XYZ file of C-alpha atoms in Angstrom:
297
model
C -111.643 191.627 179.673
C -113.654 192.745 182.416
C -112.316 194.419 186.031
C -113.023 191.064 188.224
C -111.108 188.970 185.501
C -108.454 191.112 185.374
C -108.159 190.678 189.269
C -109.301 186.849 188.984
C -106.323 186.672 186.371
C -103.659 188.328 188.148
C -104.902 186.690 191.500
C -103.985 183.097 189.628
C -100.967 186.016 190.025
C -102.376 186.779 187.694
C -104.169 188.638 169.417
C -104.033 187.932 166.141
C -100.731 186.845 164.708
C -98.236 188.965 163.159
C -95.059 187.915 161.308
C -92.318 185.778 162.962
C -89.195 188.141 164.235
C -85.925 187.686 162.324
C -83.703 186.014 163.567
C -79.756 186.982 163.764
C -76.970 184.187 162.494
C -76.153 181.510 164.944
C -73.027 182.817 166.086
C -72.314 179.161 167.914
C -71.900 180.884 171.520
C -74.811 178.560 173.285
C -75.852 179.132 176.995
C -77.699 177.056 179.575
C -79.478 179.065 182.493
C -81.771 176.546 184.812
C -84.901 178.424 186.066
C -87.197 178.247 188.875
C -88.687 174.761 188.196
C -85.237 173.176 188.287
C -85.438 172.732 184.093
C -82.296 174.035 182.454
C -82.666 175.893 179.380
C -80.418 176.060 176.083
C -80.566 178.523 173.865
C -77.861 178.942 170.821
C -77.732 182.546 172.036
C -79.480 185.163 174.395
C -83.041 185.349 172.996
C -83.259 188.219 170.479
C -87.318 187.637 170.695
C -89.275 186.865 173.921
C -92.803 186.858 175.069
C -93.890 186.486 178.581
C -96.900 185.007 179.632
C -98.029 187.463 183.063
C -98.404 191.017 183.033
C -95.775 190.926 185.766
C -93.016 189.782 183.724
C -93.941 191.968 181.691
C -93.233 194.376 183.336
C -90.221 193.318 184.816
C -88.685 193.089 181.058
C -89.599 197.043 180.260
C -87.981 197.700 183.894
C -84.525 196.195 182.653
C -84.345 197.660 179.190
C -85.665 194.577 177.692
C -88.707 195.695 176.109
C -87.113 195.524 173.006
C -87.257 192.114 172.953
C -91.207 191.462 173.651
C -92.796 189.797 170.623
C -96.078 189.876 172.000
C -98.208 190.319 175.269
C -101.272 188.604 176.524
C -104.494 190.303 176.741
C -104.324 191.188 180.015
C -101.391 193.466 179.675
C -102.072 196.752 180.167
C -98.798 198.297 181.271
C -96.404 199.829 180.194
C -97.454 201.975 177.454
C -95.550 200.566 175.249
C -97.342 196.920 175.265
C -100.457 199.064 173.440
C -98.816 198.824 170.143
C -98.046 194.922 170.287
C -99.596 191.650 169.214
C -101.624 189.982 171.606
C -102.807 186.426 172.239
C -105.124 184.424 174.357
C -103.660 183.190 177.638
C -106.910 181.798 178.511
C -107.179 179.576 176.484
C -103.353 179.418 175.635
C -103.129 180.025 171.837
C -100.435 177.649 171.362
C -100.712 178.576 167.463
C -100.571 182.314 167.665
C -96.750 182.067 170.267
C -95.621 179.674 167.315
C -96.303 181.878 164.922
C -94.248 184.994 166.775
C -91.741 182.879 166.422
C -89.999 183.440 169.586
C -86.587 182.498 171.490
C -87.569 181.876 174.273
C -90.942 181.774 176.649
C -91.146 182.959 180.330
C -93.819 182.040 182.835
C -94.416 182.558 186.110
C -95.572 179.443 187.618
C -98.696 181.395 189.631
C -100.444 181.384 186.219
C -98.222 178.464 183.967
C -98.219 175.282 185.928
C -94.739 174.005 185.242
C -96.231 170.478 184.221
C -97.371 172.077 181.357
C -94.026 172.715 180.192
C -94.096 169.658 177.769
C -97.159 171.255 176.250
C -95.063 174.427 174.890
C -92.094 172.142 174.141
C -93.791 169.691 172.187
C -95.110 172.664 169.487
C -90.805 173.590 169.728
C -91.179 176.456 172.440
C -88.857 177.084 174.852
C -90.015 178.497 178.304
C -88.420 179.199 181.245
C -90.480 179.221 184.738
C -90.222 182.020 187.832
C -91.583 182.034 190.994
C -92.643 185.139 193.025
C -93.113 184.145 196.862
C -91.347 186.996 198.679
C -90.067 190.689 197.760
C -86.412 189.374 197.379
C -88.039 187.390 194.300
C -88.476 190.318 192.489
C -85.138 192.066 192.368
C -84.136 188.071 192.014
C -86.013 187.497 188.950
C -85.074 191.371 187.413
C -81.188 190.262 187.676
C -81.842 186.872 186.064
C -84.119 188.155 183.174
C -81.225 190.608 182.802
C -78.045 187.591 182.477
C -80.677 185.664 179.967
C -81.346 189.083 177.872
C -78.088 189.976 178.044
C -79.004 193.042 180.146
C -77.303 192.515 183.193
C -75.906 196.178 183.867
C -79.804 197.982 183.240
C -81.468 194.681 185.587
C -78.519 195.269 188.365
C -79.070 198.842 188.157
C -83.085 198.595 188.425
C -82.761 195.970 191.100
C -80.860 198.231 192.937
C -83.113 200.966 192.960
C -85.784 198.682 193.957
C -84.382 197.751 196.747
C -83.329 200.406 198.290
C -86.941 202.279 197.774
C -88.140 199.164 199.495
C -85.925 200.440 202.529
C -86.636 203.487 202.678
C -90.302 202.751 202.963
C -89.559 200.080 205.665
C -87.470 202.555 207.157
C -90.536 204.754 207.887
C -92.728 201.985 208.818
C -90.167 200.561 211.494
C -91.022 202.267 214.327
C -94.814 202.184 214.161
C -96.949 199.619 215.821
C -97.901 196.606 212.972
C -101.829 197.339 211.999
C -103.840 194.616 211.653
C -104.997 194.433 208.280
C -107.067 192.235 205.748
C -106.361 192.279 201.845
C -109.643 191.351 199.812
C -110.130 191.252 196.214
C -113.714 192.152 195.375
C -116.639 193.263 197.901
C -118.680 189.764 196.389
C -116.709 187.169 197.084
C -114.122 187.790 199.930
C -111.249 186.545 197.793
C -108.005 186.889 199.889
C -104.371 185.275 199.926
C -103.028 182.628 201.871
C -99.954 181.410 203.250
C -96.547 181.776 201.586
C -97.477 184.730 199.210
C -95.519 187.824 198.840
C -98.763 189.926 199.656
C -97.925 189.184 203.395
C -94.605 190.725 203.199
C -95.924 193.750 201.446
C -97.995 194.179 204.076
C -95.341 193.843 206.737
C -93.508 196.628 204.621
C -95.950 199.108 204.851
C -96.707 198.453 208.769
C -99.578 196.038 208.621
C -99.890 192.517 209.843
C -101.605 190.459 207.605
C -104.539 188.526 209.215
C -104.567 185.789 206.328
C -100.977 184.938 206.875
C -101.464 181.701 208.377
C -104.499 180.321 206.140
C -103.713 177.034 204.568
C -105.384 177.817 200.876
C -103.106 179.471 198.645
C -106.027 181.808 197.414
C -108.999 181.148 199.894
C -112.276 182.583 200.084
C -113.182 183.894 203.422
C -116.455 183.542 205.026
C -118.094 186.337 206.784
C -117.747 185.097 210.055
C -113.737 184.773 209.475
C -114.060 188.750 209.243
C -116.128 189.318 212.044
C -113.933 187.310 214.174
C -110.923 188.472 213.273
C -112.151 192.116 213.816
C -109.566 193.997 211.340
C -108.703 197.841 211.928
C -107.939 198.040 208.309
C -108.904 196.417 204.860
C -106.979 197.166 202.136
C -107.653 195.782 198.471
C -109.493 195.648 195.025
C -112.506 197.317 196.589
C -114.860 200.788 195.876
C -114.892 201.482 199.766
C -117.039 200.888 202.859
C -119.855 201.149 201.513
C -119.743 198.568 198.618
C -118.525 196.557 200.916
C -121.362 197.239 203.514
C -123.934 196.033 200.390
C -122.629 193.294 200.096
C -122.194 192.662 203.837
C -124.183 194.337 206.142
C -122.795 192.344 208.815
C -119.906 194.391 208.892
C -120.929 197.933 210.168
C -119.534 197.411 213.261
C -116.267 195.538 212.189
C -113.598 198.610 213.198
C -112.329 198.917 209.651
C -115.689 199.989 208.552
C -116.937 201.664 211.873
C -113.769 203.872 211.562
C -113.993 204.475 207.784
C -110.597 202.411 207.357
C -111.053 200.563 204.128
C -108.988 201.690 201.261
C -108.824 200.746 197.550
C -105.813 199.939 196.053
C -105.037 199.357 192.413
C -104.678 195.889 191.841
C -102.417 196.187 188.947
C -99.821 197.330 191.730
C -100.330 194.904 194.254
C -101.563 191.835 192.227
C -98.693 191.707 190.426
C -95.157 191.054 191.749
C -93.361 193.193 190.047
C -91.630 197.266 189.847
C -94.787 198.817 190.577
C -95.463 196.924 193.616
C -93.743 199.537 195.612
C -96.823 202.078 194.337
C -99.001 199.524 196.187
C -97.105 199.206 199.134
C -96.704 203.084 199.659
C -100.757 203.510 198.996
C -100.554 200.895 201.709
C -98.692 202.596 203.855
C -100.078 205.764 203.762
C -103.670 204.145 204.470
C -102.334 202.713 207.615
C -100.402 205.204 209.003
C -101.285 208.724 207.090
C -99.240 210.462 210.007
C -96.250 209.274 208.572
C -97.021 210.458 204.874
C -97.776 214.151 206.597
């Protein structure tokens, strides 16, 4: 998969088929959870086999001692290390024969990639998926201690959630006191690819003592126009980009736009900040430390 799909894929933020997992006696002890779609989902017990369908949840599994439990991962997982030596299957275009095949418990989506609609799609083939939505930081530690009641993991999810948090704070913590800087999150130096109203990105941001300058943008993922950029004159643009001058070849009407007058355009990894998940507090800190270096000193 290529860099920009990865980034176009994880943006939507966001495999061959191996043998079907065994599957423990019904003990009889059902459970109903309802997810973030408002479906509620019964299983005849906590699924002994799962397989997410976004790098992010991913993710979020390993972080709660639930890795154990991934059947397989999509293509586009890269992380952690551990995801190297499992199955993978097509996302895009879902391979509705390959997840059948895994034979797993239970399904979850995140519903920036899996439009819930769909759900009937994975049900009809005898799937069962659950749906989670990422629109704030709180969502995350949210969505770590509800992965952890379904896997029957809640003392390693409250744990991690925990943590989370209260890195989050301390990195707010340091940010607090410093005046906001107004910054612009691209993805790519092409096509100005940047986020819209009511995404976490924002927030992340605001964590690491920027102001967002797409914040108020009706698109959910909107491209902006070159003269959006020159008017809204940002100090700082932070993003999936190889620097200034990438940018600059791209856009040569930007040389005098501050960020790239003062050499303030940083790249960040988009596997940390494209992704709402444990690592996005590695994105937030590199961040951070691009808009205020003083305080990493």
């Amino acid at each position: 998969m290529s860099h920009l799909r990865c980034l176009l894929y994880c943006l939507l933020l966001l495999t061959g088929c191996g043998p079907a997992p065994q599957q423990a006696p019904d003990t009889g002890n059902s459970f109903s959870f309802v997810d973030d779609a408002g479906n509620t989902i019964t299983l005849p017990h906590p699924p002994r086999s799962v397989i997410s369908l976004a790098p992010n949840l991913t993710e979020l599994l390993y972080a709660i001692d639930a890795g154990d439990l991934v059947t397989a991962v999509s293509l586009a997982d890269d992380y952690p290390p551990a995801v190297d030596t499992l199955p993978r299957y097509s996302s895009y275009p879902m391979d509705f024969e390959a997840l059948v095949g895994y034979g797993p418990d239970l399904l979850i989506a995140t519903d920036a990639i899996n439009n819930p609609r769909d759900a009937e799609q994975f049900t009809s083939v005898g799937l069962k998926i659950a749906y989670f939505s990422f629109k704030s930081w709180a969502d995350i530690p949210r969505v770590m201690r509800a992965l952890g009641d379904i896997t029957d993991r809640s003392t390693a999810a409250t744990q991690a959630a925990d943590a989370l948090d209260a890195q989050r704070m301390a990195i707010q913590q340091k940010t607090a006191a410093v005046k906001p800087t107004r910054a612009l999150f691209l993805i790519g130096s092409d096509q100005l690819y940047a986020f819209g109203r009511d995404n976490y990105i924002h927030e992340a941001i605001a964590i690491a003592g920027g102001k967002s300058l797409t914040d108020s943008l009706a698109a959910v993922s909107p491209i902006l126009s070159e003269e959006f950029v020159l008017t809204a004159q940002p100090d700082v643009i932070l993003g999936s980009i190889q620097g200034a001058a990438q940018l600059l070849t791209h856009h040569p009407a930007f040389e005098n736009v501050p960020a790239l007058a003062n050499d303030r355009v940083c790249t960040v990894d988009g596997s940390l900040v494209l992704r709402p998940g444990p690592r996005l507090l590695e994105g937030i800190t590199a961040m951070a430390r691009c808009m205020h270096p003083e305080l990493f000193e």
